[in-house]
Coordinates of C-alpha atoms and ligand atoms in Angstrom, one line a residue:
X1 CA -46.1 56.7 38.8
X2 CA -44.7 55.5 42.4
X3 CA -41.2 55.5 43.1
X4 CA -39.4 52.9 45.1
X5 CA -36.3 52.0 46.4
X6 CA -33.9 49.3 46.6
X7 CA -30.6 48.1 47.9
X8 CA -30.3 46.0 45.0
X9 CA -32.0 46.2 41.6
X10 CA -31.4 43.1 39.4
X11 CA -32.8 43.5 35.9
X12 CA -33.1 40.0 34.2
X13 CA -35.0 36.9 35.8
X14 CA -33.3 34.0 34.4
X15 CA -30.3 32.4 34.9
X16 CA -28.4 35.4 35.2
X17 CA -30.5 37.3 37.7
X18 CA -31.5 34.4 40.0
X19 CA -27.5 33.5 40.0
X20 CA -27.4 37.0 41.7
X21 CA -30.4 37.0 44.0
X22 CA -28.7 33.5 45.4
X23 CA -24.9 35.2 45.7
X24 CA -26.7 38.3 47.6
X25 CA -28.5 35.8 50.0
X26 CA -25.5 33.7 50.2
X27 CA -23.0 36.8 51.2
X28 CA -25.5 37.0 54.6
X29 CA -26.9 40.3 53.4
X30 CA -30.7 41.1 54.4
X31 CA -31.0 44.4 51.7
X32 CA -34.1 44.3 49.4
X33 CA -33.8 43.4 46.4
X34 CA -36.3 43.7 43.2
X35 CA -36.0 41.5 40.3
X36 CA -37.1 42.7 36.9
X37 CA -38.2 41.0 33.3
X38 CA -40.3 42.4 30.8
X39 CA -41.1 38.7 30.1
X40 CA -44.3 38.2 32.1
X41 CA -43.6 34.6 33.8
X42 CA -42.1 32.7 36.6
X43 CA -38.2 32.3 36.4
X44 CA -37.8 29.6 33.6
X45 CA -35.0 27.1 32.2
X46 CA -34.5 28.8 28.6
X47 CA -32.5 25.6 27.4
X48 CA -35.1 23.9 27.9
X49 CA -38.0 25.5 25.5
X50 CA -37.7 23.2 23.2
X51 CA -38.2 20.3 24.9
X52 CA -41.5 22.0 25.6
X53 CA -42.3 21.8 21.4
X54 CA -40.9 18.2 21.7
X55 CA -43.3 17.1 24.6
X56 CA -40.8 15.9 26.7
X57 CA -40.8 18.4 29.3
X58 CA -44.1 19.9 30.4
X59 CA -45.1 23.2 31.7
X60 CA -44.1 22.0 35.3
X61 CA -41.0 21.2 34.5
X62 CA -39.8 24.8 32.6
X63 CA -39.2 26.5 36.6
X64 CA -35.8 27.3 37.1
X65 CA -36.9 27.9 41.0
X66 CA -39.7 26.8 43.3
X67 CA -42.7 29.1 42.8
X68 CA -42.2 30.6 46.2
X69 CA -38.5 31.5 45.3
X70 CA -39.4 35.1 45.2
X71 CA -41.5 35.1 48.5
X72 CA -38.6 32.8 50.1
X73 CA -35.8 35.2 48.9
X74 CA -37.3 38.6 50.1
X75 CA -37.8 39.7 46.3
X76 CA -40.0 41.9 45.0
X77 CA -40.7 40.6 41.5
X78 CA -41.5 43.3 38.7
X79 CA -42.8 40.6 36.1
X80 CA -43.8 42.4 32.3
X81 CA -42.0 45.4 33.1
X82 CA -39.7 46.9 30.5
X83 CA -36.5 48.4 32.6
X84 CA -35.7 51.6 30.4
X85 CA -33.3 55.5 31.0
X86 CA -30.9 54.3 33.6
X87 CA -29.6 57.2 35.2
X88 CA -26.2 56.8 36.9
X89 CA -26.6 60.2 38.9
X90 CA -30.0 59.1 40.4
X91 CA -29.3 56.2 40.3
X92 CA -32.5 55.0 38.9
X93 CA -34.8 52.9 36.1
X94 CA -38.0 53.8 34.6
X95 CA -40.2 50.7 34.3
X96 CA -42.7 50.3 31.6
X97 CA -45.5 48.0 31.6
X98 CA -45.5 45.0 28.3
X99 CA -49.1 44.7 29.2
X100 CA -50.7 47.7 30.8
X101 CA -50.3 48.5 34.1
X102 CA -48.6 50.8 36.6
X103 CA -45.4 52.8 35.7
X104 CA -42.9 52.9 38.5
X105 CA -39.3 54.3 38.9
X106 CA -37.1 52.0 40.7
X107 CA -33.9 53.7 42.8
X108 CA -31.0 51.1 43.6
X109 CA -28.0 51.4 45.1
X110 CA -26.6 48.9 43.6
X111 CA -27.2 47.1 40.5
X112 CA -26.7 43.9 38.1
X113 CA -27.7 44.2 34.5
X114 CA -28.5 40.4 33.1
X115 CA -30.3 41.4 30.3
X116 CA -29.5 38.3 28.1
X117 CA -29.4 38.1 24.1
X118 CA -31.4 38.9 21.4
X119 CA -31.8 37.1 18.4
X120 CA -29.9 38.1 15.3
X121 CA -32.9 38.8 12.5
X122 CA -30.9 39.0 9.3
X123 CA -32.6 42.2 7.0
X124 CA -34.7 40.3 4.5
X125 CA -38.2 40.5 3.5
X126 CA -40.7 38.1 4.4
X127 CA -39.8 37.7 8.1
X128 CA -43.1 39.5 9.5
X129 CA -45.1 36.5 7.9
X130 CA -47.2 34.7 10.3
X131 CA -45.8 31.3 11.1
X132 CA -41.9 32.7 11.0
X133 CA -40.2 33.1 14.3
X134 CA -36.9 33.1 16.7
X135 CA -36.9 30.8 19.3
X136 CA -35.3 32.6 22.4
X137 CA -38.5 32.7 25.1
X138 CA -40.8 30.6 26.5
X139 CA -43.8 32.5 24.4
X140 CA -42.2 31.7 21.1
X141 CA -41.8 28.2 21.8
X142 CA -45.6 27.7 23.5
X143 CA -46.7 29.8 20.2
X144 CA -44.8 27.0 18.1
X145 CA -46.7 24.6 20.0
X146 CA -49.9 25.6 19.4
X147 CA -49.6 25.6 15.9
X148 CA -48.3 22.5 15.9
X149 CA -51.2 20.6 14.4
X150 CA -51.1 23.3 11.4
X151 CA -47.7 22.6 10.6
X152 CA -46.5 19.8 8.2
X153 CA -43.2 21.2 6.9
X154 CA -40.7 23.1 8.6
X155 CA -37.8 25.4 8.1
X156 CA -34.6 26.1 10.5
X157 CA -32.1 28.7 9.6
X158 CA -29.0 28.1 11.3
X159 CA -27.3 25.1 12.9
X160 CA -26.0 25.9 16.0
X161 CA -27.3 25.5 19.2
X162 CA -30.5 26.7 19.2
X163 CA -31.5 25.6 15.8
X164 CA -30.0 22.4 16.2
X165 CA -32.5 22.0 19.6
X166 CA -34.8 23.2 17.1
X167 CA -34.7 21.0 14.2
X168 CA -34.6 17.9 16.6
X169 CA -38.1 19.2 18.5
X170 CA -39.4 19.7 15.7
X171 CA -38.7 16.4 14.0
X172 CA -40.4 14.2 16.8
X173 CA -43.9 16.3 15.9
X174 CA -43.8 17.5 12.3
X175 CA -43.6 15.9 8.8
X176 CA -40.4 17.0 7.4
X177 CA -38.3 19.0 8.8
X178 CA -35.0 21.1 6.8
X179 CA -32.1 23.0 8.6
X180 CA -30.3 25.6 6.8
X181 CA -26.9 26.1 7.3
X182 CA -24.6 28.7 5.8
X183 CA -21.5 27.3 7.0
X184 CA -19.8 24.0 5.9
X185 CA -20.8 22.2 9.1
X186 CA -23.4 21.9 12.0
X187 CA -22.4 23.6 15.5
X188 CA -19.1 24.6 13.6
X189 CA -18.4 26.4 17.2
X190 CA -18.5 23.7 19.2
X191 CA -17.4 21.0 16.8
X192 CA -15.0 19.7 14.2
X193 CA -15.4 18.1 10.9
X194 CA -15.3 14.8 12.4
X195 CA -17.7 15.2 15.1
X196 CA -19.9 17.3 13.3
X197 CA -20.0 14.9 10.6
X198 CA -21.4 12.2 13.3
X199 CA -23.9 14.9 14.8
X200 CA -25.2 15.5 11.3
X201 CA -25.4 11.8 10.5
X202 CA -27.8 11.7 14.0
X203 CA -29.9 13.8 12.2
X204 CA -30.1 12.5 8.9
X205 CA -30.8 9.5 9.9
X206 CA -34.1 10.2 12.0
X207 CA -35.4 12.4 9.1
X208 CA -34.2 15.9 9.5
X209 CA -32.6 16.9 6.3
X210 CA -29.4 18.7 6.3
X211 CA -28.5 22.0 3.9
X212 CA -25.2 23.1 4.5
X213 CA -23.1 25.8 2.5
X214 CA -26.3 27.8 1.8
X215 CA -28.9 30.2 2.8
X216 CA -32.1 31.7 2.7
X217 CA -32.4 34.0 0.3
X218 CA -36.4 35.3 0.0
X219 CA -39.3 34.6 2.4
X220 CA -42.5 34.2 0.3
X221 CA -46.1 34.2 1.8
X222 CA -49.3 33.1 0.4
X223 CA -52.5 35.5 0.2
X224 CA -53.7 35.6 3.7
X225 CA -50.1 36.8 4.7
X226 CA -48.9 33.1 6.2
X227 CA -45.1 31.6 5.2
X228 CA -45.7 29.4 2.4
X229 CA -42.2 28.9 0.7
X230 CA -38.5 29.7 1.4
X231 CA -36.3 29.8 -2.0
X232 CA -32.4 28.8 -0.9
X233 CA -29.1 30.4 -2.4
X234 CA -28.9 28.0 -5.5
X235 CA -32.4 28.8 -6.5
X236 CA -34.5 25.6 -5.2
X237 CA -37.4 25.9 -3.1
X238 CA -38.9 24.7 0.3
X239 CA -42.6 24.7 0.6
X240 CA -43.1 25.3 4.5
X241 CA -45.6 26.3 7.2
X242 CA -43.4 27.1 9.8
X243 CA -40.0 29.1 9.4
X244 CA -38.0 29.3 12.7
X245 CA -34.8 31.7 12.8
X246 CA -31.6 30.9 14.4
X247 CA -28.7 32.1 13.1
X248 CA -27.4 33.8 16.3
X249 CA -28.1 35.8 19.6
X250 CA -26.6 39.4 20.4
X251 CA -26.2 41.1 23.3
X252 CA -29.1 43.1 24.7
X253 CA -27.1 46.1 25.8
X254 CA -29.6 48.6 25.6
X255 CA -29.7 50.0 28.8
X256 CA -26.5 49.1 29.8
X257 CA -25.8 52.2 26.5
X258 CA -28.9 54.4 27.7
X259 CA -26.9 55.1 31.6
X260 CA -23.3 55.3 29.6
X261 CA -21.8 51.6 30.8
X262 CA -18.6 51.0 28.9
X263 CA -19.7 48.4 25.9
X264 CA -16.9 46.0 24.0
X265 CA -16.0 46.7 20.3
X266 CA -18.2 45.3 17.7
X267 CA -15.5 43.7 16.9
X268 CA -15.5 41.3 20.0
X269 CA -18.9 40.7 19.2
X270 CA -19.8 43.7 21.5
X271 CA -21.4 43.1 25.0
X272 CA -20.7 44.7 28.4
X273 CA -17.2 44.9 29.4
X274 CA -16.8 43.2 33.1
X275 CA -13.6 42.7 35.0
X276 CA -13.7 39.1 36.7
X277 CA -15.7 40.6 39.7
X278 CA -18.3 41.0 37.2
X279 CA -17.7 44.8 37.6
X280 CA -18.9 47.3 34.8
X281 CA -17.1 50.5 34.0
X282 CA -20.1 52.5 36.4
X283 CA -19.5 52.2 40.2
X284 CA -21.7 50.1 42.1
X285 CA -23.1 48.5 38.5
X286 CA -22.2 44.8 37.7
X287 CA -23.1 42.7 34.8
X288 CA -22.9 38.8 33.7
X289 CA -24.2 36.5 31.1
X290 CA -25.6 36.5 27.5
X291 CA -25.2 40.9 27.4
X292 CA -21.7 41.0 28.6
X293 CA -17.8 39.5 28.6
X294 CA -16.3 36.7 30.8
X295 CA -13.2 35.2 31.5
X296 CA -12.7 32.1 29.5
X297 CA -10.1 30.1 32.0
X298 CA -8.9 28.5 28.6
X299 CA -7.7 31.7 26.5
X300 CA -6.9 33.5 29.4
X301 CA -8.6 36.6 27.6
X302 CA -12.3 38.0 27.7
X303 CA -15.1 36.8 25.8
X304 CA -18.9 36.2 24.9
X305 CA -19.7 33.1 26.4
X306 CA -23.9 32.8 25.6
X307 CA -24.1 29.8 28.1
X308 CA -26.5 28.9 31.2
X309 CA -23.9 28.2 33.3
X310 CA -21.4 30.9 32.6
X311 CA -24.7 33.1 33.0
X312 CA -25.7 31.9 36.4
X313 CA -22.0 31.5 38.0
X314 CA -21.6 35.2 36.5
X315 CA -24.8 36.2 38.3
X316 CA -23.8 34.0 41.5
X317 CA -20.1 35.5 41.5
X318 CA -21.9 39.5 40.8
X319 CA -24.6 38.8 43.8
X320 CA -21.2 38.1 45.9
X321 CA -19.3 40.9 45.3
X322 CA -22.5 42.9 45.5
X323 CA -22.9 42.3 49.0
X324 CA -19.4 42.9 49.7
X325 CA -17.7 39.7 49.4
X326 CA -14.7 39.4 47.3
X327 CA -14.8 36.9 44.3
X328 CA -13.5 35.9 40.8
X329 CA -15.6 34.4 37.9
X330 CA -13.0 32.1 36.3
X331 CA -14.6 29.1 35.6
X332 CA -15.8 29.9 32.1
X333 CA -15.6 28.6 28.7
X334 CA -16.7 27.4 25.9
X335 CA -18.6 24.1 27.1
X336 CA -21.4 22.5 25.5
X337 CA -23.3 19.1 26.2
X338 CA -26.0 18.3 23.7
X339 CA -28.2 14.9 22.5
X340 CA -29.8 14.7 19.3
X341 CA -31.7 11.6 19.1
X342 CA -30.2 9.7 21.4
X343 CA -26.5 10.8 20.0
X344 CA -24.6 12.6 23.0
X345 CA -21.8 15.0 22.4
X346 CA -19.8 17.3 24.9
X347 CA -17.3 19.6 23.8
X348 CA -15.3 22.5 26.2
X349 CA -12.3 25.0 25.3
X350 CA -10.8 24.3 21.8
X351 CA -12.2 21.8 19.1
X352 CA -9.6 22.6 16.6
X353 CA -6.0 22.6 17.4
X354 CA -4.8 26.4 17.6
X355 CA -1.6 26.6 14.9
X356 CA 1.1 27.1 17.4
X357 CA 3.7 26.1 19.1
X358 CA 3.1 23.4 22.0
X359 CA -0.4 22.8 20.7
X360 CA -0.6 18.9 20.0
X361 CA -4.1 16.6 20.0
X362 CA -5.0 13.1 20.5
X363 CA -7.7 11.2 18.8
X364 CA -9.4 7.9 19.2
X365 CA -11.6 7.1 16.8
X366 CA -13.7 3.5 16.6
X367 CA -17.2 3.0 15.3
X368 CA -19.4 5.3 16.1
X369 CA -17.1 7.1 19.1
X370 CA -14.8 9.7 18.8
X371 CA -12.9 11.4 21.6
X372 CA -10.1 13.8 21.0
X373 CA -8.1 16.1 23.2
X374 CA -6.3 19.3 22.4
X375 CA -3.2 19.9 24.8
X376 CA -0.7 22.4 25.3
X377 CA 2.4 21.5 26.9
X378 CA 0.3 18.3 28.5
X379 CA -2.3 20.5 29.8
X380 CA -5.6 19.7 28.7
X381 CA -7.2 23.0 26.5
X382 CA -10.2 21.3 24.9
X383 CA -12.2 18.1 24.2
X384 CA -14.7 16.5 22.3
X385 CA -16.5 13.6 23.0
X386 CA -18.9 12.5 20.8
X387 CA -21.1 9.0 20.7
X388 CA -19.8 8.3 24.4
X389 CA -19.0 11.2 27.0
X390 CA -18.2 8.9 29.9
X391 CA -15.5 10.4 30.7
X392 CA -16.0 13.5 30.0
X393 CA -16.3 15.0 33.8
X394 CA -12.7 13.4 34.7
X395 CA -11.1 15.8 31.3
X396 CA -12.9 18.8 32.3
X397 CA -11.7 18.4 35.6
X398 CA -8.2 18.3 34.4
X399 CA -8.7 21.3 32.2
X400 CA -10.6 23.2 34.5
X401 CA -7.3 22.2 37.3
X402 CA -4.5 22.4 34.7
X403 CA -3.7 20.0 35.3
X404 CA -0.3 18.6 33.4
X405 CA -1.0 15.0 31.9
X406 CA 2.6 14.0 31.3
X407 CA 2.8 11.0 33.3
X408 CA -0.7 9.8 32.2
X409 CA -1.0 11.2 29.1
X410 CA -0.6 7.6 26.9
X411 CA -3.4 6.8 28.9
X412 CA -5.9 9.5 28.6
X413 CA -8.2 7.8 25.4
X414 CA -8.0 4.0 26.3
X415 CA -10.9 2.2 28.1
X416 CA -8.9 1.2 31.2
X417 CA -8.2 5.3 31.9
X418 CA -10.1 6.1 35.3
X419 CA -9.8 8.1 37.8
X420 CA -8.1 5.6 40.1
X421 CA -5.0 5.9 37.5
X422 CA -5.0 9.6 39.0
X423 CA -1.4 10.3 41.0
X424 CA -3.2 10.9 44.3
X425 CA -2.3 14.7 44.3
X426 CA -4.2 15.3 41.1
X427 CA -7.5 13.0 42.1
X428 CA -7.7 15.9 44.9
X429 CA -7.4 18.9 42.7
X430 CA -10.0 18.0 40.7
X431 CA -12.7 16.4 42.9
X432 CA -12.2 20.1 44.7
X433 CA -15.8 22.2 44.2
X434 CA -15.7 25.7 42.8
X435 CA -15.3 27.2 46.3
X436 CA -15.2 30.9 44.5
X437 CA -19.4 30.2 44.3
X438 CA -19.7 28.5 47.4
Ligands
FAD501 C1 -33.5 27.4 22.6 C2 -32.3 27.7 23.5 C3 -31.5 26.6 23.9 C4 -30.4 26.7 24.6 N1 -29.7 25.7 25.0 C5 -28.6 25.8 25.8 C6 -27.9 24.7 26.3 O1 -28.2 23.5 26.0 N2 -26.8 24.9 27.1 C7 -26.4 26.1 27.5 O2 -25.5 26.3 28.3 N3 -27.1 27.2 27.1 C8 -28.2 27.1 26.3 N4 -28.8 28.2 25.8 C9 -28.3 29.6 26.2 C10 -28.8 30.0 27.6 O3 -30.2 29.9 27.6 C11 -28.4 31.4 27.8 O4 -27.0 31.4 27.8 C12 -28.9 31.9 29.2 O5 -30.3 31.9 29.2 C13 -28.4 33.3 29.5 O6 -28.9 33.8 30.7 P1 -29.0 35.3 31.0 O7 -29.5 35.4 32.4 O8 -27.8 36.0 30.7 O9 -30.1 35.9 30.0 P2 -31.5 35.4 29.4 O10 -31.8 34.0 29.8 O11 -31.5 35.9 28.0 O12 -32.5 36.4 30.2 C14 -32.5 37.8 30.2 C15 -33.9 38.3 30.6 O13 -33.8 39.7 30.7 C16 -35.0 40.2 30.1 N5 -34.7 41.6 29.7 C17 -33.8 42.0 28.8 N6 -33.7 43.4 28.8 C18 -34.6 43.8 29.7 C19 -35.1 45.1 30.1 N7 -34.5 46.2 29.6 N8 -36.0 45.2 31.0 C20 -36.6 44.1 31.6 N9 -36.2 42.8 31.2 C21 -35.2 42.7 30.3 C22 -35.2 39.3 28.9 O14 -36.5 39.4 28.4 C23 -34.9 38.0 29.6 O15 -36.1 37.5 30.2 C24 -30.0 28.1 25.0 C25 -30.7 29.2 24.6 C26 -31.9 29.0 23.8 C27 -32.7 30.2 23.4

């Protein structure tokens, strides 16, 4: 077992952990620093995997950095290590090999957990078949794609983001393709009944059929231990040879709970509990993405935010304050930009009208395009944008500002609104960069 030491330890490789190594560099600081995954691969774009199913995006195009981002960074990479016993008073990790090899114990001094989500597996028999699978990693989705040419029917559970992505890979390469959705709605978080209506439509009409208000209820297999069937809620029955689950991802707090880091209640959905500085209740510990809180600028409070860009700004803002520079992760919230079959969609902050006071929304709604905005007191709190997302940079920029709309409000959903309507002052505020991540 050899024993190392560094000035920083980041475990998590994706958006998360490379946000940090980038904030550490950025902050001037020359410490080393080790990265560590137990996933065994370059650093990869995980929104992308199933593109990769789809065929759109190749092998090539999965990097999230150069290949020589470790070598260029000054980063030792532990790559198919497992990072397990964090020990506050040593101040150390155990790493354990996913594939045979060396163990080592790795001492930091200081150190950023990004250890992402996990998918939620619902307890139900059937789901160690062979041919039924989550979709979180890049080995799940090449194993998808290599059985490709044995699949004709597939299953989705869950209609949010990821089985959503799913479904819509899937459908450009299988025969039939049928998404399961417990909930009255497709991507109820990030939608409402109108525009999930429209997004559903998308995927009617190219083939994908649409289950809503039910589940799965059994998992059946045929003799040689493959998925063969799944039999829904109201009794019927879908023959299929593939069975992807996606009803949800948790956070992965493991070893965040094995060194004693303070956790959020259940009841917030747990996850790590950060301050803005990305801080964790341990000294010298920091945390950010899919395993732990943010600040949504919107609700003012602390949330799960299981985004890439909330994960690398996290990671970005934690390799800052790391290295001794003083900054704030605010620019968080619930903001989603999808495309299903050529149907674009963006949505940020509320998509339903909270029932209180000063809340008010405005809707446009013509053919196939439908724009609304939820404001509070004339400040911008939430959009969607669905069919046509033109504009959609110029609202976020006026949400992410507060921005108060009074004098332009009338304008906000007709064609002619631009950015040159903008009183001067405000076309400033929100062409202004992030400078916190600068
Ligand atoms: C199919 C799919 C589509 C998505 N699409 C979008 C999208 O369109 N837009 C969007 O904003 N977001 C999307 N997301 C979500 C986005 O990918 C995540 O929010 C983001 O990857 C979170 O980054 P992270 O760094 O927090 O963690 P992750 O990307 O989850 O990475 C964490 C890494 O840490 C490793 N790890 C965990 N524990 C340990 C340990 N103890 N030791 C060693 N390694 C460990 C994990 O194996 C993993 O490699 C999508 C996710 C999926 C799965």
């Amino acid at each position: 077992m050899a024993t190392k030491k560094f000035d920083y330890l980041i475990v998590g490789n994706s958006a998360g952990g490379i946000g940090c190594v980038e904030g550490i560099r950025r902050a001037g600081q020359k410490g080393s620093i080790a990265v560590v995954s137990d996933e065994d691969c370059h650093t990869y774009a995980r929104p992308l995997i199933t593109h990769l199913i789809e065929g759109d995006v190749e092998m090539k195009g999965m990097d999230f950095r150069p290949r020589n981002f470790y070598g260029s960074f000054g980063v030792e990479p532990f790559l198919g290590y497992r990072a397990e016993g964090l020990d506050l008073e040593k101040r150390s990790v155990r790493l354990r090999p996913t594939n045979g090899g060396t163990r080592h114990t790795l001492r930091f001094d200081r150190l950023l957990i990004a250890t992402g989500g996990k998918p939620f597996i619902p307890p139900m028999a059937g789901l160690d078949l062979d041919g039924v699978t989550p979709m979180i990693t890049l080995k799940q989705s090449l194993d998808v794609r290599g059985r490709l040419g044995r699949v004709r029917r597939a299953v989705v559970l869950g209609a949010g983001l990821i089985g959503t992505k799913t479904a819509e890979a899937l459908a450009h390469r299988v025969e039939s393709v049928s998404m399961v959705e417990l909930a009255d709605r497709i991507l109820s978080p990030v939608t409402d009944p109108v525009s999930s209506a429209m997004a559903t439509e998308s995927f009617r009409n190219n083939g994908v059929e649409v289950l809503l208000n039910t589940t799965i209820e059994e998992v059946r297999g045929d003799a040689r231990g493959r998925v063969k069937e799944v039999k829904l809620k109201d009794g019927s029955v879908l023959p299929c040879d593939l069975l992807v689950i996606a009803i949800g991802v948790r956070p992965r707090t493991e070893l965040a709970e094995e060194g004693g880091v303070a956790l959020v209640s259940m009841k917030l959905g747990g996850g790590i509990e950060v301050d803005v500085k990305m801080r964790t209740s341990a000294e010298g510990v920091y945390a950010c993405g899919d395993c732990a809180h943010a600040h949504d600028f919107v609700t003012g409070g602390m949330r799960l935010l299981p985004l890439w860009p909330n994960a690398y700004i996290g990671g970005r803002i934690a390799g800052l304050n790391m290295a001794g520079a003083e900054h704030s992760h605010r620019w968080a919230t619930n903001m989603n930009s999808v495309d299903f079959f050529g149907f674009p969609m963006v949505s940020a902050g509320f998509t339903l009208k909270p029932e209180k006071k000063g809340y008010e929304e405005i809707v446009r709604h013509e053919g196939g395009q439908y724009a609304k905005i939820v404001l509070k007191d004339d400040v911008i709190q939430g959009l969607i944008m669905a069919g046509h997302v033109d504009r959609a940079g110029i609202y976020l920029g006026l949400m992410r500002e507060k921005v108060k709309t009074t004098s332009f409000k009338e304008q906000l959903l007709t064609d002619e609104f631009a950015v040159v309507h903008l009183p001067a002052e405000v076309k400033e505020r929100i062409k202004q960069p992030i400078t916190e991540i600068e």
